[in-house]
Tab-separated table of C-alpha atoms in Angstrom:
chain	number	residue	atom	x	y	z
H	1	MET	CA	0.000	0.000	0.000
H	2	SER	CA	1.540	3.365	-1.051
H	3	GLU	CA	1.696	6.370	1.261
H	4	THR	CA	0.213	9.611	0.013
H	5	GLN	CA	2.362	12.851	0.574
H	6	THR	CA	0.522	15.541	2.436
H	7	PRO	CA	0.795	18.888	0.597
H	8	ALA	CA	2.628	21.705	2.495
H	9	GLY	CA	0.542	24.375	3.996
H	10	PRO	CA	0.732	28.066	3.070
H	11	TRP	CA	2.881	28.981	6.086
H	12	THR	CA	5.379	26.277	5.285
H	13	GLN	CA	5.653	27.497	1.692
H	14	SER	CA	6.107	31.079	2.880
H	15	ILE	CA	8.882	30.080	5.274
H	16	ARG	CA	10.603	28.092	2.544
H	17	LEU	CA	10.460	31.003	0.103
H	18	ALA	CA	11.744	33.398	2.734
H	19	PHE	CA	14.617	31.040	3.503
H	20	TYR	CA	15.605	30.782	-0.165
H	21	ALA	CA	15.396	34.578	-0.544
H	22	LEU	CA	17.536	35.158	2.545
H	23	LEU	CA	20.025	32.575	1.319
H	24	GLY	CA	20.246	34.296	-2.040
H	25	LEU	CA	20.765	37.713	-0.432
H	26	THR	CA	23.412	36.240	1.840
H	27	LEU	CA	25.260	34.679	-1.066
H	28	LEU	CA	25.013	37.953	-3.015
H	29	ALA	CA	26.311	39.951	-0.045
H	30	ALA	CA	29.121	37.444	0.445
H	31	ALA	CA	30.082	37.699	-3.209
H	32	SER	CA	29.969	41.511	-3.052
H	33	TRP	CA	32.153	41.495	0.066
H	34	LEU	CA	34.519	38.975	-1.431
H	35	PHE	CA	35.051	41.048	-4.589
H	36	SER	CA	34.807	44.505	-2.918
H	37	ASN	CA	38.516	45.205	-3.390
H	38	VAL	CA	38.564	44.085	-6.993
H	39	ARG	CA	38.570	47.452	-8.693
H	40	GLN	CA	40.044	49.501	-11.520
H	41	ILE	CA	42.758	51.980	-10.533
H	42	PRO	CA	42.534	55.214	-12.605
H	43	ALA	CA	45.494	56.362	-14.663
H	44	ASP	CA	46.087	59.438	-12.453
H	45	SER	CA	46.132	57.438	-9.199
H	46	ARG	CA	47.865	54.660	-7.348
H	47	ALA	CA	46.592	52.294	-4.665
H	48	VAL	CA	48.217	51.522	-1.343
H	49	VAL	CA	47.221	48.093	-0.005
H	50	LEU	CA	47.310	47.645	3.772
H	51	HIS	CA	47.138	44.041	5.001
H	52	PHE	CA	45.594	44.092	8.483
H	53	GLY	CA	46.803	47.711	8.820
H	54	ALA	CA	50.377	46.952	7.769
H	55	GLN	CA	51.938	48.191	4.563
H	56	GLN	CA	51.863	45.480	1.935
H	57	ARG	CA	52.253	46.870	-1.571
H	58	ILE	CA	51.632	49.743	-3.949
H	59	ALA	CA	49.461	48.993	-6.974
H	60	GLU	CA	49.941	50.887	-10.205
H	61	PRO	CA	47.037	51.909	-12.500
H	62	GLY	CA	45.099	48.925	-13.797
H	63	LEU	CA	43.031	46.097	-12.317
H	64	LEU	CA	43.540	45.532	-8.595
H	65	LEU	CA	42.908	42.151	-6.997
H	66	SER	CA	42.956	42.214	-3.242
H	67	TRP	CA	41.271	40.615	-0.246
H	68	PRO	CA	38.232	42.429	1.077
H	69	LYS	CA	38.052	44.411	4.281
H	70	PRO	CA	39.086	44.041	7.039
H	71	ILE	CA	41.784	41.774	5.618
H	72	ASP	CA	43.056	44.296	3.097
H	73	ASP	CA	42.399	48.025	3.079
H	74	VAL	CA	42.900	49.861	-0.235
H	75	VAL	CA	43.642	53.624	-0.178
H	76	MET	CA	43.781	55.636	-3.406
H	77	VAL	CA	46.542	58.231	-3.677
H	78	PRO	CA	47.457	60.601	-6.549
H	79	ALA	CA	49.955	59.424	-9.160
H	80	PRO	CA	53.511	60.828	-9.001
H	81	ASP	CA	52.990	62.943	-12.144
H	82	ARG	CA	49.807	64.543	-10.816
H	83	VAL	CA	50.247	68.043	-9.398
H	84	ILE	CA	47.858	68.950	-6.584
H	85	GLU	CA	47.017	72.569	-5.774
H	86	HIS	CA	46.265	73.650	-2.227
H	87	ARG	CA	45.380	77.165	-1.136
H	88	VAL	CA	46.464	78.040	2.391
H	89	ASN	CA	43.266	79.489	3.851
H	90	ALA	CA	44.872	79.933	7.271
H	91	LEU	CA	46.664	83.064	5.966
H	92	LEU	CA	43.408	84.678	4.838
H	93	ARG	CA	41.003	86.759	6.875
H	94	SER	CA	38.567	84.605	8.810
H	95	PRO	CA	34.823	84.936	8.108
H	96	ASP	CA	34.290	86.417	11.579
H	97	ALA	CA	36.966	89.050	10.903
H	98	LEU	CA	35.391	89.891	7.540
H	99	ASN	CA	32.012	90.295	9.201
H	100	ALA	CA	33.620	92.511	11.845
H	101	ASP	CA	35.171	94.611	9.060
H	102	MET	CA	31.762	95.045	7.460
H	103	ARG	CA	30.295	96.088	10.813
H	104	ASP	CA	33.356	98.286	11.498
H	105	ASP	CA	33.792	96.443	14.802
H	106	ASN	CA	37.363	95.399	15.607
H	107	SER	CA	37.045	95.281	19.360
H	108	SER	CA	38.656	91.822	19.481
H	109	ASP	CA	42.431	91.744	19.041
H	110	ALA	CA	42.245	88.240	17.569
H	111	LEU	CA	39.811	89.392	14.882
H	112	ALA	CA	41.741	92.598	14.268
H	113	GLY	CA	44.967	90.699	13.524
H	114	SER	CA	43.435	87.759	11.704
H	115	GLY	CA	44.976	87.208	8.282
H	116	TYR	CA	47.665	89.882	8.712
H	117	LEU	CA	51.442	89.433	8.815
H	118	LEU	CA	53.887	91.827	10.437
H	119	THR	CA	56.807	93.014	8.319
H	120	GLY	CA	60.294	93.895	9.480
H	121	ASP	CA	59.522	97.632	9.533
H	122	ALA	CA	56.341	97.154	11.633
H	123	GLY	CA	54.109	97.205	8.550
H	124	VAL	CA	51.097	94.990	7.913
H	125	VAL	CA	50.613	92.862	4.790
H	126	GLN	CA	48.385	90.041	3.572
H	127	LEU	CA	49.728	87.017	1.695
H	128	ASP	CA	47.587	84.713	-0.425
H	129	ILE	CA	49.717	81.589	-0.895
H	130	SER	CA	48.922	78.507	-2.959
H	131	VAL	CA	51.213	75.453	-2.980
H	132	PHE	CA	51.512	72.841	-5.722
H	133	TYR	CA	52.860	69.446	-4.656
H	134	ARG	CA	53.238	65.832	-5.786
H	135	VAL	CA	52.938	62.617	-3.797
H	136	ASN	CA	56.393	61.015	-3.950
H	137	SER	CA	55.952	58.480	-1.113
H	138	PRO	CA	52.477	56.905	-1.112
H	139	MET	CA	53.106	54.926	2.069
H	140	ASP	CA	54.094	58.022	4.081
H	141	TYR	CA	51.223	59.942	2.530
H	142	VAL	CA	48.714	57.273	3.614
H	143	LEU	CA	50.202	56.999	7.110
H	144	GLN	CA	49.919	60.752	7.639
H	145	GLY	CA	46.427	60.692	6.193
H	146	GLU	CA	44.324	63.654	7.270
H	147	HIS	CA	47.330	65.306	8.932
H	148	VAL	CA	49.039	66.138	5.616
H	149	ILE	CA	47.065	69.301	4.820
H	150	PRO	CA	47.155	70.752	8.382
H	151	ALA	CA	50.894	70.102	8.595
H	152	LEU	CA	51.434	71.719	5.185
H	153	ASP	CA	49.394	74.744	6.289
H	154	ARG	CA	51.522	75.150	9.395
H	155	LEU	CA	54.749	74.899	7.380
H	156	VAL	CA	53.554	77.560	4.923
H	157	GLU	CA	52.408	79.827	7.774
H	158	ARG	CA	55.811	79.483	9.434
H	159	ALA	CA	57.591	80.264	6.173
H	160	ALA	CA	55.356	83.296	5.531
H	161	VAL	CA	56.006	84.701	9.008
H	162	ALA	CA	59.770	84.180	8.673
H	163	VAL	CA	59.949	85.746	5.209
H	164	CYS	CA	57.807	88.771	6.103
H	165	SER	CA	59.664	89.477	9.337
H	166	ALA	CA	62.962	89.599	7.418
H	167	ARG	CA	61.683	92.188	4.908
H	168	ASP	CA	60.197	95.635	4.997
H	169	LEU	CA	56.931	96.551	3.358
H	170	ASP	CA	58.516	97.948	0.187
H	171	THR	CA	60.407	94.730	-0.552
H	172	ILE	CA	57.190	92.686	-0.284
H	173	LEU	CA	54.930	94.868	-2.413
H	174	VAL	CA	55.029	98.204	-4.189
H	175	ALA	CA	53.896	100.479	-1.374
H	176	ARG	CA	55.856	103.405	-2.832
H	177	PRO	CA	56.161	103.160	-6.622
H	178	GLU	CA	58.908	105.766	-6.779
H	179	MET	CA	61.324	103.379	-5.046
H	180	VAL	CA	61.290	100.916	-7.953
H	181	SER	CA	63.219	103.307	-10.181
H	182	ASN	CA	65.491	104.517	-7.375
H	183	ASP	CA	66.507	101.143	-5.934
H	184	MET	CA	66.661	98.136	-8.262
H	185	ASN	CA	67.740	95.938	-5.339
H	186	VAL	CA	64.261	96.384	-3.819
H	187	ALA	CA	62.621	95.020	-6.966
H	188	GLN	CA	64.993	92.027	-6.985
H	189	GLN	CA	64.187	91.240	-3.355
H	190	ARG	CA	60.492	91.409	-4.163
H	191	GLU	CA	61.007	88.852	-6.937
H	192	ARG	CA	62.831	86.536	-4.497
H	193	LEU	CA	59.895	86.502	-2.082
H	194	ARG	CA	58.188	83.506	-3.693
H	195	ALA	CA	61.468	81.569	-3.975
H	196	ASP	CA	62.267	82.200	-0.307
H	197	VAL	CA	58.853	80.930	0.801
H	198	GLN	CA	59.243	77.784	-1.298
H	199	HIS	CA	62.805	77.185	-0.052
H	200	ASN	CA	61.700	77.551	3.572
H	201	VAL	CA	58.844	75.057	3.146
H	202	GLU	CA	61.129	72.567	1.359
H	203	GLN	CA	63.685	72.758	4.175
H	204	ASN	CA	60.992	72.040	6.767
H	205	LEU	CA	59.695	69.093	4.714
H	206	GLN	CA	63.224	67.688	4.629
H	207	ARG	CA	63.552	68.075	8.409
H	208	LEU	CA	60.292	66.176	8.905
H	209	ALA	CA	61.521	63.410	6.605
H	210	GLN	CA	64.833	63.165	8.496
H	211	ALA	CA	62.915	62.958	11.768
H	212	GLY	CA	60.847	60.019	10.466
H	213	SER	CA	57.632	62.025	10.026
H	214	SER	CA	57.648	62.508	6.276
H	215	LEU	CA	54.432	63.792	4.723
H	216	GLY	CA	55.153	61.844	1.543
H	217	ILE	CA	54.973	64.911	-0.687
H	218	THR	CA	57.441	67.023	-2.621
H	219	LEU	CA	56.883	70.701	-3.330
H	220	GLU	CA	56.538	71.617	-6.996
H	221	ARG	CA	56.049	75.391	-6.836
H	222	VAL	CA	54.533	78.163	-4.731
H	223	THR	CA	52.502	81.177	-5.810
H	224	VAL	CA	52.422	84.236	-3.572
H	225	GLN	CA	50.109	87.215	-3.976
H	226	SER	CA	50.778	90.067	-1.561
H	227	THR	CA	48.231	92.764	-0.804
H	228	LEU	CA	47.640	95.473	1.735
H	229	PRO	CA	44.725	95.376	4.197
H	230	ALA	CA	41.482	96.826	2.908
H	231	THR	CA	41.604	99.769	5.314
H	232	THR	CA	45.174	100.532	4.279
H	233	VAL	CA	44.230	100.366	0.601
H	234	THR	CA	41.382	102.785	1.293
H	235	ALA	CA	43.780	105.141	3.053
H	236	PHE	CA	46.328	104.864	0.213
H	237	ASN	CA	43.574	105.550	-2.319
H	238	ALA	CA	42.489	108.599	-0.325
H	239	VAL	CA	46.074	109.876	-0.218
H	240	LEU	CA	46.473	109.180	-3.939
H	241	THR	CA	43.222	110.989	-4.711
H	242	ALA	CA	44.281	113.941	-2.585
H	243	SER	CA	47.695	113.989	-4.298
H	244	GLN	CA	46.063	113.903	-7.715
H	245	LYS	CA	43.703	116.717	-6.763
H	246	ALA	CA	46.606	118.722	-5.354
H	247	SER	CA	48.621	118.117	-8.534
H	248	GLN	CA	45.632	119.151	-10.615
H	249	ALA	CA	45.145	122.291	-8.513
H	250	ILE	CA	48.857	123.119	-8.828
H	251	ALA	CA	48.726	122.595	-12.602
H	252	THR	CA	45.639	124.815	-12.832
H	253	ALA	CA	47.301	127.467	-10.669
H	254	ASN	CA	50.454	127.306	-12.809
H	255	THR	CA	48.350	127.686	-15.948
H	256	ASP	CA	46.482	130.661	-14.484
H	257	ALA	CA	49.751	132.187	-13.302
H	258	SER	CA	51.237	131.721	-16.763
H	259	LEU	CA	48.232	133.414	-18.349
H	260	ILE	CA	48.386	136.296	-15.846
H	261	ARG	CA	52.147	136.607	-16.335
H	262	GLN	CA	51.688	136.574	-20.101
H	263	LYS	CA	48.981	139.246	-19.937
H	264	SER	CA	51.093	141.320	-17.510
H	265	THR	CA	54.093	141.014	-19.796
H	266	GLN	CA	51.997	142.063	-22.782
H	267	LEU	CA	50.541	145.016	-20.841
H	268	ALA	CA	54.001	146.025	-19.592
H	269	ASP	CA	55.397	145.821	-23.123
H	270	GLN	CA	52.469	147.843	-24.412
H	271	THR	CA	52.889	150.455	-21.642
H	272	ARG	CA	56.631	150.631	-22.227
H	273	GLN	CA	56.182	150.970	-25.970
H	274	THR	CA	53.533	153.691	-25.454
H	275	ALA	CA	55.780	155.536	-22.980
H	276	GLN	CA	58.732	155.241	-25.304
H	277	ALA	CA	56.640	156.525	-28.207
H	278	GLN	CA	55.333	159.419	-26.123
H	279	ALA	CA	58.826	160.184	-24.888
H	280	ARG	CA	60.177	160.147	-28.418
H	281	GLU	CA	57.298	162.381	-29.478
H	282	LYS	CA	57.908	164.849	-26.634
H	283	VAL	CA	61.630	164.821	-27.300
H	284	ALA	CA	60.977	165.443	-30.982
H	285	LYS	CA	58.545	168.283	-30.133
H	286	ALA	CA	61.005	169.761	-27.650
H	287	GLN	CA	63.766	169.498	-30.204
H	288	ALA	CA	61.504	171.157	-32.807
H	289	ASP	CA	60.563	173.910	-30.359
H	290	THR	CA	64.180	174.565	-29.396
H	291	ALA	CA	65.649	173.996	-32.815
H	292	MET	CA	65.778	177.704	-33.672
H	293	VAL	CA	67.218	178.626	-30.276
H	294	THR	CA	69.804	175.898	-30.612
H	295	ARG	CA	70.746	177.043	-34.085
H	296	LEU	CA	71.018	180.618	-32.858
H	297	ALA	CA	73.131	179.592	-29.864
H	298	ASN	CA	75.438	177.579	-32.059
H	299	THR	CA	76.040	180.325	-34.585
H	300	PRO	CA	79.830	180.774	-34.523
H	301	HIS	CA	80.121	184.038	-36.471
H	302	ASP	CA	77.624	186.001	-34.336
H	303	PRO	CA	77.625	184.902	-30.636
H	304	ASP	CA	75.363	187.824	-29.572
H	305	LEU	CA	72.593	186.853	-31.997
H	306	LEU	CA	70.710	184.830	-29.375
H	307	ALA	CA	70.707	187.749	-26.903
H	308	ARG	CA	69.378	190.168	-29.528
H	309	VAL	CA	66.597	187.844	-30.502
H	310	TYR	CA	65.728	187.405	-26.821
H	311	ARG	CA	65.497	191.130	-26.272
H	312	GLU	CA	63.374	191.599	-29.355
H	313	ARG	CA	60.854	188.910	-28.428
H	314	ILE	CA	60.728	189.382	-24.666
H	315	ALA	CA	59.310	192.821	-25.100
H	316	ALA	CA	56.288	191.456	-26.975
H	317	ILE	CA	55.826	188.769	-24.367
H	318	LEU	CA	56.042	191.166	-21.421
H	319	ALA	CA	53.655	193.590	-23.151
H	320	GLN	CA	50.897	191.043	-22.730
H	321	ALA	CA	51.395	190.900	-18.920
H	322	GLU	CA	49.330	193.142	-16.574
H	323	SER	CA	52.322	193.930	-14.400
H	324	VAL	CA	55.945	192.919	-14.351
H	325	ILE	CA	58.246	192.889	-11.355
H	326	THR	CA	61.893	192.339	-11.945
H	327	VAL	CA	64.341	191.245	-9.299
H	328	SER	CA	68.040	191.092	-9.641
H	329	PRO	CA	69.283	187.518	-9.381
H	330	GLN	CA	72.273	188.689	-7.358
H	331	ASP	CA	70.063	190.420	-4.716
H	332	ASP	CA	68.703	188.044	-2.063
H	333	ALA	CA	67.360	190.734	0.300
H	334	ASN	CA	63.941	191.018	-1.327
H	335	LEU	CA	61.127	188.421	-1.344
H	336	ILE	CA	58.104	188.570	-3.589
H	337	LEU	CA	54.849	187.674	-1.744
H	338	GLN	CA	51.315	187.443	-3.015
H	339	ALA	CA	49.105	189.629	-0.792
H	340	ALA	CA	45.805	188.135	0.378
H	341	GLY	CA	42.835	189.426	-1.587
H	342	GLN	CA	45.070	191.223	-4.098
H	343	LYS	CA	45.644	190.278	-7.686
H	344	GLU	CA	48.922	192.143	-7.988
H	345	PRO	CA	52.046	190.985	-6.166
H	346	SER	CA	53.809	193.360	-3.801
H	347	ALA	CA	57.484	193.705	-3.137
H	348	LYS	CA	58.990	194.261	0.290
């Protein structure tokens, strides 16, 4: 006699299906975990493989086959020919300081000095520095990890402080343009600013490497942009505007003075020419009026001719007078006075 198989109930079928689904998900998760470190390394990167936290190998671009976590840990790092740019924000004004500048509130000394560097001549300057570096030691770079950028910022800050303290304001930026033409050494020192910052950072990176704390990077180049604080720029602009206005006023005054001097010179020339013409005219008239007397006085053959002519003409002249009083020029005892209320003079 054959036994008949009892069909499974709905709950049994549901449990079976759930088991198969869970088994499939588990196998899929296991496969995903097993092949999690099988990846493609980009051409601009390299991979550092850490086996249980220890350095194992460095994988070049291509397909990477490695055990999954936590057996192997794969960290991507930039390739040696890839240049990375990093701007040092620690040298810039903080957002709180910028907000305080907008509110014109610098009551806090920390906010007032944020982002400023002191120069050797007690000046204040701002430096915007960007560094370009390559990863030359992937293992050291991975070991330092998140400490690479903060350490690089501190090295650049130290170099900026050292370089600025050894220079005055004019050798960092053109605070007085007239010095560029007067001192070429100042311009050369300004050009060496970037090289000095880079050399200082490179020396500190070498010291860290010698001390066993290498960051795993090598410095490619450094860009430095120096500026004055905003308030100083405003003050310089005000001084420049005032200087330009003063120069314009001086030029206008010089022009007006030149015009006045030109008009005065023209008027003086005109007055002198008029006076000279009038003088020549009066001299000519006087010469014409005295020409006959001069000719008579210079007559050599008759020296008494002038006296005879005088006596002949003086009589007609004196005849027209109402009264004539004669006084001897050798007698100083008499004085001719005009009597009050009388038309005729009296002699005493």
